[in-house]
Coordinates of N, CA and C in Angstrom, one line a residue:
X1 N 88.0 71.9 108.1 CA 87.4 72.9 109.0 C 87.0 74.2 108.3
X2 N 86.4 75.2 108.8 CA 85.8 76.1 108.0 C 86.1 77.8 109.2
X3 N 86.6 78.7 108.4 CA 87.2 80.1 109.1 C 86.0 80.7 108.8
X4 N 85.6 81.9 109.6 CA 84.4 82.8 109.5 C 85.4 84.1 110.0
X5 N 84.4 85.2 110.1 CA 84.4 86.5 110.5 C 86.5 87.0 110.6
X6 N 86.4 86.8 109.6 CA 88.8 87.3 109.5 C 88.1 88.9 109.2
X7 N 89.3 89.3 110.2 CA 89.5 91.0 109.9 C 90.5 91.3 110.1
X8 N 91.6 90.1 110.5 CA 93.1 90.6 110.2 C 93.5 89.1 109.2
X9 N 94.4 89.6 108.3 CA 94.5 88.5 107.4 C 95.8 88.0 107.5
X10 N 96.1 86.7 107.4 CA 97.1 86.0 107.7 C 97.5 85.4 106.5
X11 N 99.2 84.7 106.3 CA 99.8 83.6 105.7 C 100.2 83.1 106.7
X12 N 99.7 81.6 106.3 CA 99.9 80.2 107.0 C 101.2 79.8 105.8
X13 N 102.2 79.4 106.3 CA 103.5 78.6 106.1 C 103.7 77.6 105.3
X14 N 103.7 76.7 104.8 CA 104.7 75.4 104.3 C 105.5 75.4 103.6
X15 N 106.9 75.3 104.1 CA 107.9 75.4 103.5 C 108.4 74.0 103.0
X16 N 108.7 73.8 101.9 CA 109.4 72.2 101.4 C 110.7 71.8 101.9
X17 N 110.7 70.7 102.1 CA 112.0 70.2 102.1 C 113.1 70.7 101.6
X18 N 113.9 71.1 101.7 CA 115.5 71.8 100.8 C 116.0 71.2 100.1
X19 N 115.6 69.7 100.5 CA 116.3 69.0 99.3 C 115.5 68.6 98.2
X20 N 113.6 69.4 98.1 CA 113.1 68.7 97.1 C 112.9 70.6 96.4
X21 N 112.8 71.4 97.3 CA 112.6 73.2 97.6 C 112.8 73.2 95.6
X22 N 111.7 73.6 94.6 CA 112.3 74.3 93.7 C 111.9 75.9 93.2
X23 N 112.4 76.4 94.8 CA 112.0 78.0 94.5 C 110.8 78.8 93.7
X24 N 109.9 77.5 93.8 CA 108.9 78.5 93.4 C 107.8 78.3 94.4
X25 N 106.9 79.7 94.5 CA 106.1 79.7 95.6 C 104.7 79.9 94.5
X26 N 103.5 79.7 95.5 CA 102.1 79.8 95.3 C 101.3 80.4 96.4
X27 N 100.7 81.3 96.5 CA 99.8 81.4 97.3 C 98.4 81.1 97.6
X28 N 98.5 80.4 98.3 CA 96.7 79.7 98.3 C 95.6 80.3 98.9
X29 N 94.4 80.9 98.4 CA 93.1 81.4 98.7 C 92.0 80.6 98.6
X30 N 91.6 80.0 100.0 CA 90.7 79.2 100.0 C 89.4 79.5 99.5
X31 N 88.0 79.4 98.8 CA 87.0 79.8 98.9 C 86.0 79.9 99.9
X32 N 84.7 80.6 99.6 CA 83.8 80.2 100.5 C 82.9 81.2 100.6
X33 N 82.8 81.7 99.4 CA 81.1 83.1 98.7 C 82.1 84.1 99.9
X34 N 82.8 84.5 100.4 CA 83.4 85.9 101.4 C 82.8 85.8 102.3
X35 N 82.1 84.6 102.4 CA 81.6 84.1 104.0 C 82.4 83.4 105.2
X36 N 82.6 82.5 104.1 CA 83.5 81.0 105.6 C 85.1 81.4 104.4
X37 N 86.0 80.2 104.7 CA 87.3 80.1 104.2 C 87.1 78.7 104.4
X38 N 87.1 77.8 103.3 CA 87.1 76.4 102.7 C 88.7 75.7 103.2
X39 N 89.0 76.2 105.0 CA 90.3 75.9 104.9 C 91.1 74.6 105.5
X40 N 90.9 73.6 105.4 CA 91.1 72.4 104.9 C 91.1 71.9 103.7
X41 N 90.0 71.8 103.1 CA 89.9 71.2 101.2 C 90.7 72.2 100.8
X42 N 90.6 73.4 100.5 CA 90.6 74.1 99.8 C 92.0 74.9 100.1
X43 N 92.2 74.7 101.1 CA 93.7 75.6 102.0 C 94.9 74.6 102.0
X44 N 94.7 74.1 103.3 CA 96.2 73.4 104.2 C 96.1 72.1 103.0
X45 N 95.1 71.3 102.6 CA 95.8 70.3 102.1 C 95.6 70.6 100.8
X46 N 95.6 71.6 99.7 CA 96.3 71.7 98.7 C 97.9 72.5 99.4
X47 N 98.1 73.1 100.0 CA 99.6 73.9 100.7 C 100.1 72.4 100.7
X48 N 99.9 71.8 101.4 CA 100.3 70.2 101.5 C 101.2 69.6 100.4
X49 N 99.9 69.5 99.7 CA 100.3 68.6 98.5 C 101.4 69.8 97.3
X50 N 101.2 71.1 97.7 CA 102.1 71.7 96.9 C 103.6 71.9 97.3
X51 N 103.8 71.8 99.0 CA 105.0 71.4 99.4 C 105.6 70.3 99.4
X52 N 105.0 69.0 99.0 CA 105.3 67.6 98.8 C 106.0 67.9 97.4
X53 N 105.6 68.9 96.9 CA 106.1 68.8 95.0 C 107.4 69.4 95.3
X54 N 107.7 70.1 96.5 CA 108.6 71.1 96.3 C 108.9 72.5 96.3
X55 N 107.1 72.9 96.1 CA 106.8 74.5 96.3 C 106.5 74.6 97.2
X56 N 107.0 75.9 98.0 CA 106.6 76.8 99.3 C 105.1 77.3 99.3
X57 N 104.3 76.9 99.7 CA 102.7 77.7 99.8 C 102.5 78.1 100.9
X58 N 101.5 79.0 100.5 CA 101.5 79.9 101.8 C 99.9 80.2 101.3
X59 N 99.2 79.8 102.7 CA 98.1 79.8 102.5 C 97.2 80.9 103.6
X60 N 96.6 81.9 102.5 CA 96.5 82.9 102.9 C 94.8 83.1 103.4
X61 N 94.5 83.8 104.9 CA 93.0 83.9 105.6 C 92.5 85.4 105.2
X62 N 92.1 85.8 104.4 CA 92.0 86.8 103.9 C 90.4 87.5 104.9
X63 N 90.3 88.9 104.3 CA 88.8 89.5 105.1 C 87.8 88.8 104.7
X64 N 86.4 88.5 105.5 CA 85.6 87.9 104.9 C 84.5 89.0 105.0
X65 N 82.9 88.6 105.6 CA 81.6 89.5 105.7 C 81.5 88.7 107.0
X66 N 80.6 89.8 107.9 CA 80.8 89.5 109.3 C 79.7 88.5 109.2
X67 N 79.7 86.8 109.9 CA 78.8 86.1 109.9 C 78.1 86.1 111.3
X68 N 77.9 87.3 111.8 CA 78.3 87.7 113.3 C 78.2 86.2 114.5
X69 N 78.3 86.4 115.6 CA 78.9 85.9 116.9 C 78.4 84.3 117.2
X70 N 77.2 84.3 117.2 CA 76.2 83.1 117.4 C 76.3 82.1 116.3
X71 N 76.1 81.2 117.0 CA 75.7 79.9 116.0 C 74.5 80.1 115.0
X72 N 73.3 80.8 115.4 CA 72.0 81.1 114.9 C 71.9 82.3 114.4
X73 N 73.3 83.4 114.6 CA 73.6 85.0 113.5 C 74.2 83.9 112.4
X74 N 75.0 83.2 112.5 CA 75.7 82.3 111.3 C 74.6 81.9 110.3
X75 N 73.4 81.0 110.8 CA 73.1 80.5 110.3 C 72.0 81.0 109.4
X76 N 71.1 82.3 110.2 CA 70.5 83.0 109.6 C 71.1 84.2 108.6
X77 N 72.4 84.4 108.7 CA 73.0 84.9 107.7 C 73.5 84.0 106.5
X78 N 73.8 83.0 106.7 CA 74.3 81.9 105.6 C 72.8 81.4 104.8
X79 N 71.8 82.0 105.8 CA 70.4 81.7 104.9 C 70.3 82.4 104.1
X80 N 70.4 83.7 104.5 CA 70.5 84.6 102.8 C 71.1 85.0 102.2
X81 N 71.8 84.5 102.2 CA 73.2 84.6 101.7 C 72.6 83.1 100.6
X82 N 72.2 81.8 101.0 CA 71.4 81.1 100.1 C 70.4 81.0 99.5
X83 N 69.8 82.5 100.1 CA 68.8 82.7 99.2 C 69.4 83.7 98.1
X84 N 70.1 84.3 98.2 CA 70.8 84.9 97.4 C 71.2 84.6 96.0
X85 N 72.5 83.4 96.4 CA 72.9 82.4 95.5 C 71.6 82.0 94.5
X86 N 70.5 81.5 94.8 CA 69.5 81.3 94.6 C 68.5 82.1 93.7
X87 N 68.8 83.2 94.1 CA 68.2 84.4 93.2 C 69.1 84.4 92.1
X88 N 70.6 84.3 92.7 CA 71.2 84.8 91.4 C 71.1 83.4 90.1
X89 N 71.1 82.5 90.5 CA 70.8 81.3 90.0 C 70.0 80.9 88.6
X90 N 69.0 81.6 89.4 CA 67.2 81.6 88.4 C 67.5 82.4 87.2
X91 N 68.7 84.0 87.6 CA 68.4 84.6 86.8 C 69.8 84.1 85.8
X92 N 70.3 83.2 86.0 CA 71.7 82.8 85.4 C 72.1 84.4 85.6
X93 N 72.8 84.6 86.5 CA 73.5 86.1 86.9 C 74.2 86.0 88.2
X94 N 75.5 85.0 88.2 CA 76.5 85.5 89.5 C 76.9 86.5 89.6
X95 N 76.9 87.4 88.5 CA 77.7 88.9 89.0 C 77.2 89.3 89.7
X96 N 75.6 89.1 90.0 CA 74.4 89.8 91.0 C 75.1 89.8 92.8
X97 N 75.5 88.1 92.6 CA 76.1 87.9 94.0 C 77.2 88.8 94.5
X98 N 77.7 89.4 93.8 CA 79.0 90.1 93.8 C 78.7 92.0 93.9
X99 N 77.4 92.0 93.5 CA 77.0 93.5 93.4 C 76.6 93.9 95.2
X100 N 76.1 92.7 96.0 CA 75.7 93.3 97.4 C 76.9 94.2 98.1
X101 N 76.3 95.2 98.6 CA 77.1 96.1 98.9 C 78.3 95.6 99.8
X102 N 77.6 94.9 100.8 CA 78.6 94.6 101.6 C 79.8 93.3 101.4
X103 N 79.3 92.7 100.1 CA 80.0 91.8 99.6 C 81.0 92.5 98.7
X104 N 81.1 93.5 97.9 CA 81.4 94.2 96.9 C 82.3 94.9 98.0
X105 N 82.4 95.4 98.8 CA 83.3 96.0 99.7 C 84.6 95.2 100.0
X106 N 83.7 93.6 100.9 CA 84.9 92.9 101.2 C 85.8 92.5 100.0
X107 N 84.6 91.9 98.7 CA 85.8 91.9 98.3 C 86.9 92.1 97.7
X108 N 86.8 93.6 97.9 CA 88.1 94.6 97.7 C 89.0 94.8 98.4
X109 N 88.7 94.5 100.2 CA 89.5 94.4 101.2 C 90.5 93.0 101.0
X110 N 89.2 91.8 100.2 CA 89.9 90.5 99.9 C 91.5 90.5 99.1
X111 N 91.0 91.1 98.1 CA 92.0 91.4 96.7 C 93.6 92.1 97.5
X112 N 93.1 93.3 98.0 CA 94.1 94.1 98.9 C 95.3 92.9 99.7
X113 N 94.2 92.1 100.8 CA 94.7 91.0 101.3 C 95.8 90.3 100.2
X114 N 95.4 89.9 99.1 CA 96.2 89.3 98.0 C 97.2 89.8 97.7
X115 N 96.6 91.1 97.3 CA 98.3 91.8 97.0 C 99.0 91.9 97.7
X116 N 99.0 92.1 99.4 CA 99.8 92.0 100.1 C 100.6 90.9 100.5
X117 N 99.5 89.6 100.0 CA 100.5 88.5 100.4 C 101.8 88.1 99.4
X118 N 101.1 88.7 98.1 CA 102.3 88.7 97.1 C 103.6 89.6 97.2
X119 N 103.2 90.9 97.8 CA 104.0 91.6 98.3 C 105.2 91.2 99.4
X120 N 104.7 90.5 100.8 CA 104.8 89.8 101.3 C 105.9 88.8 101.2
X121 N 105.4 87.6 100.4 CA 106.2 86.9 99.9 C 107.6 87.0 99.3
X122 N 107.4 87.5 98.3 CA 108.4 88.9 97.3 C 109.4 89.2 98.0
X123 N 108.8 90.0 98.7 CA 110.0 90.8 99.9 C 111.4 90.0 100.5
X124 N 110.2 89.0 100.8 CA 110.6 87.6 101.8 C 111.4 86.8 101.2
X125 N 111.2 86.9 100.0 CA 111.8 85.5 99.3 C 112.9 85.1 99.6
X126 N 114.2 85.8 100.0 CA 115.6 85.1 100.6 C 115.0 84.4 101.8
X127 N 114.2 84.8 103.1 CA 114.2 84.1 104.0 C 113.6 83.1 103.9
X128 N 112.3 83.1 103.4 CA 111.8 81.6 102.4 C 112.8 80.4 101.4
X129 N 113.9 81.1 100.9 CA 114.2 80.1 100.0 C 113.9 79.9 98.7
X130 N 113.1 81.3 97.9 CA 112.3 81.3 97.1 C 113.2 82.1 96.1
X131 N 112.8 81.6 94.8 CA 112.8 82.8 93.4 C 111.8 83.8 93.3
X132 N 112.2 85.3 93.7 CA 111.2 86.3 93.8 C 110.5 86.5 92.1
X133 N 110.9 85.9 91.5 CA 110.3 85.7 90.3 C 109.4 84.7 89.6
X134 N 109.0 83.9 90.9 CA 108.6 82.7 90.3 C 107.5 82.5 91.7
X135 N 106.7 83.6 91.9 CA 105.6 83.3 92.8 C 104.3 83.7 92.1
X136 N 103.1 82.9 92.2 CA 102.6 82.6 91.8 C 101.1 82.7 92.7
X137 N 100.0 83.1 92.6 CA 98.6 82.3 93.3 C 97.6 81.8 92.6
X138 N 97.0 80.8 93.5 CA 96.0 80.0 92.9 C 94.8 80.3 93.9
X139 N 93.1 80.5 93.4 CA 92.5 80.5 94.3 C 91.1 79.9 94.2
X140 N 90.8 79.3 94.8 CA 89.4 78.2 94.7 C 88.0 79.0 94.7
X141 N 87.1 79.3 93.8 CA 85.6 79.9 93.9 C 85.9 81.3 94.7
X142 N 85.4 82.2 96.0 CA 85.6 83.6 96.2 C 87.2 83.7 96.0
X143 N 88.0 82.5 96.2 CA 89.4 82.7 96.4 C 89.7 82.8 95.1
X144 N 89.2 82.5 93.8 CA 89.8 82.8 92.1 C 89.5 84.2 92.4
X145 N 88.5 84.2 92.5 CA 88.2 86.4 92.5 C 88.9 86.8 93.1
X146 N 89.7 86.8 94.4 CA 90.6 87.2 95.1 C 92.0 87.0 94.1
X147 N 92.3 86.1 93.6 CA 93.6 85.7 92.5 C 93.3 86.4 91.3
X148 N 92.3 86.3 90.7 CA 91.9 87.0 89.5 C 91.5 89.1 89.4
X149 N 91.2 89.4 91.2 CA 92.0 90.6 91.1 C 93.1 91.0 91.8
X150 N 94.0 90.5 92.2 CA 95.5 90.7 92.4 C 96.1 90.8 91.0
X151 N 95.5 89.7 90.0 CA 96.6 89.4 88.7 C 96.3 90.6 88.3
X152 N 94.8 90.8 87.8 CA 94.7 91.8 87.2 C 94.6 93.6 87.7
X153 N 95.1 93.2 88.7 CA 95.1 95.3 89.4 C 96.3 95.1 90.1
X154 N 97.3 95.5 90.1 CA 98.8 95.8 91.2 C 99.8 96.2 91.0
X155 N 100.6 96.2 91.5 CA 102.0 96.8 91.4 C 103.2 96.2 91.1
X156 N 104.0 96.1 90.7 CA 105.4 95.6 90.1 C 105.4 94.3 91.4
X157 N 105.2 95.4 92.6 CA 106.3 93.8 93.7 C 104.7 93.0 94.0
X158 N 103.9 93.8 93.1 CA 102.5 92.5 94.0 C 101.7 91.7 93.0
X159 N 103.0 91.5 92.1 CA 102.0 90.7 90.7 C 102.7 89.8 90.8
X160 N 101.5 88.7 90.9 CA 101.9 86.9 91.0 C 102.1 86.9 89.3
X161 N 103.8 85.6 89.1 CA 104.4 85.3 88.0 C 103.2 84.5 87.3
X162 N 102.4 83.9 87.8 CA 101.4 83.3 87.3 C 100.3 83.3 88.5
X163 N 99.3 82.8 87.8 CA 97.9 82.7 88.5 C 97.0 81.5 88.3
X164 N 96.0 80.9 89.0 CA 95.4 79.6 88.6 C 93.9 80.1 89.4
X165 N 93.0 80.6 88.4 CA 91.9 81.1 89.3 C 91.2 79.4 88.9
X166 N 90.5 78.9 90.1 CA 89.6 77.7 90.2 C 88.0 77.9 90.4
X167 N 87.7 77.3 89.7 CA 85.9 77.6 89.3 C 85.6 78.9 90.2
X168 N 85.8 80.1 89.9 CA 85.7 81.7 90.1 C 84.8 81.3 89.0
X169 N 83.5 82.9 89.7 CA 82.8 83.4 89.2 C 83.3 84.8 88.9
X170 N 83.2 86.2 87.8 CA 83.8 86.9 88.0 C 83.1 88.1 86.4

C-alpha cells in the first residue's frame, strides 16, 4: 500500500522475539520522491524480515509534499512531479529534483523526522529491549536522503550507529 500527505510523523513497531532479540535496532524509511511512502515493499515487510533476524525495526512515516485531497489533485500532482523526474533525467541532474522549493523544504522536515526517530529510539531503548548503541537506519530512494541526512547532520543522541542509504539520490 502506499501513504500520501503525513504531517505528523510516526514509528510503527516490530519488536522480535526475546528469545531471538539481539539488541540491535534499525530504523526504516520507506521511499517515494517526498510524495507517497513505499509502505509495504519498502516499510512493514523489510521491519518484518528484520524482526525475523532478531532486530527491533521501527518503521518510520515521515513528512511528505501535500498531494492534496482528490483522487485527480493526486494524480495531477504526481503528473509533474513526472514530468519533473523527466526533466531531471534528460539533463542527467537528480539534484535538480531536490532543488524545488517545496520539495527542498520537506525534505528537511523529512531528515528532522529522522533524527527524532533516532532520538526516540535511544531514549527508549530499555523499554524496547535494545542496545542504545547499536541503532542503526536504513532508507530506500527519498528514504536514503532522509538516512543520509540524519547520519550526516545531528546530535550525539540522534546519530544512527550505522546507516544503509538504498539507491538515494543525493
Amino acid at each position: 500500500s502506499m501513504i500520501r500527505n503525513v504531517v505528523t510523523p510516526t514509528l510503527t513497531v516490530y519488536l522480535p522475539d526475546e528469545s531471538k532479540a539481539t539488541g540491535t535496532a534499525v530504523i526504516v524509511a520507506p521511499g517515494g520522491g517526498f510524495r507517497i511512502l513505499s509502505w509495504d515493499n519498502e516499510g512493514t515487510k523489510t521491519a518484518e524480515w528484520l524482526q525475523s533476524q532478531g532486530i527491533a525495526a521501527f518503521v518510520l512515516k515521515y513528512r511528505l509534499v501535500n498531494t492534496g485531497q482528490s483522487d485527480e489533485e493526486f494524480r495531477k500532482k504526481m503528473q509533474e512531479f513526472g514530468e519533473e523526474v523527466a526533466n531531471a533525467s534528460k539533463t542527467n541532474n537528480n539534484n535538480e529534483l531536490l532543488k524545488n522549493p517545496t520539495t527542498a523544504t520537506v525534505i528537511e522536515l523529512a531528515k528532522e523526522d529522522g533524527r527524532q526517530a533516532v532520538k526516540y529510539v535511544r531514549t527508549h531503548s530499555e523499554d524496547f529491549k535494545i542496545n542504545p548503541n547499536r541503532i542503526g537506519m536504513m532508507g530506500f530512494s527519498a528514504g536514503g536522503i532522509v538516512t543520509i541526512g540524519v547520519t550526516l547532520r545531528n546530535q550525539k543522541e540522534s546519530r544512527p550507529d550505522f546507516a544503509a542509504p538504498i539507491y538515494a539520490i543525493a
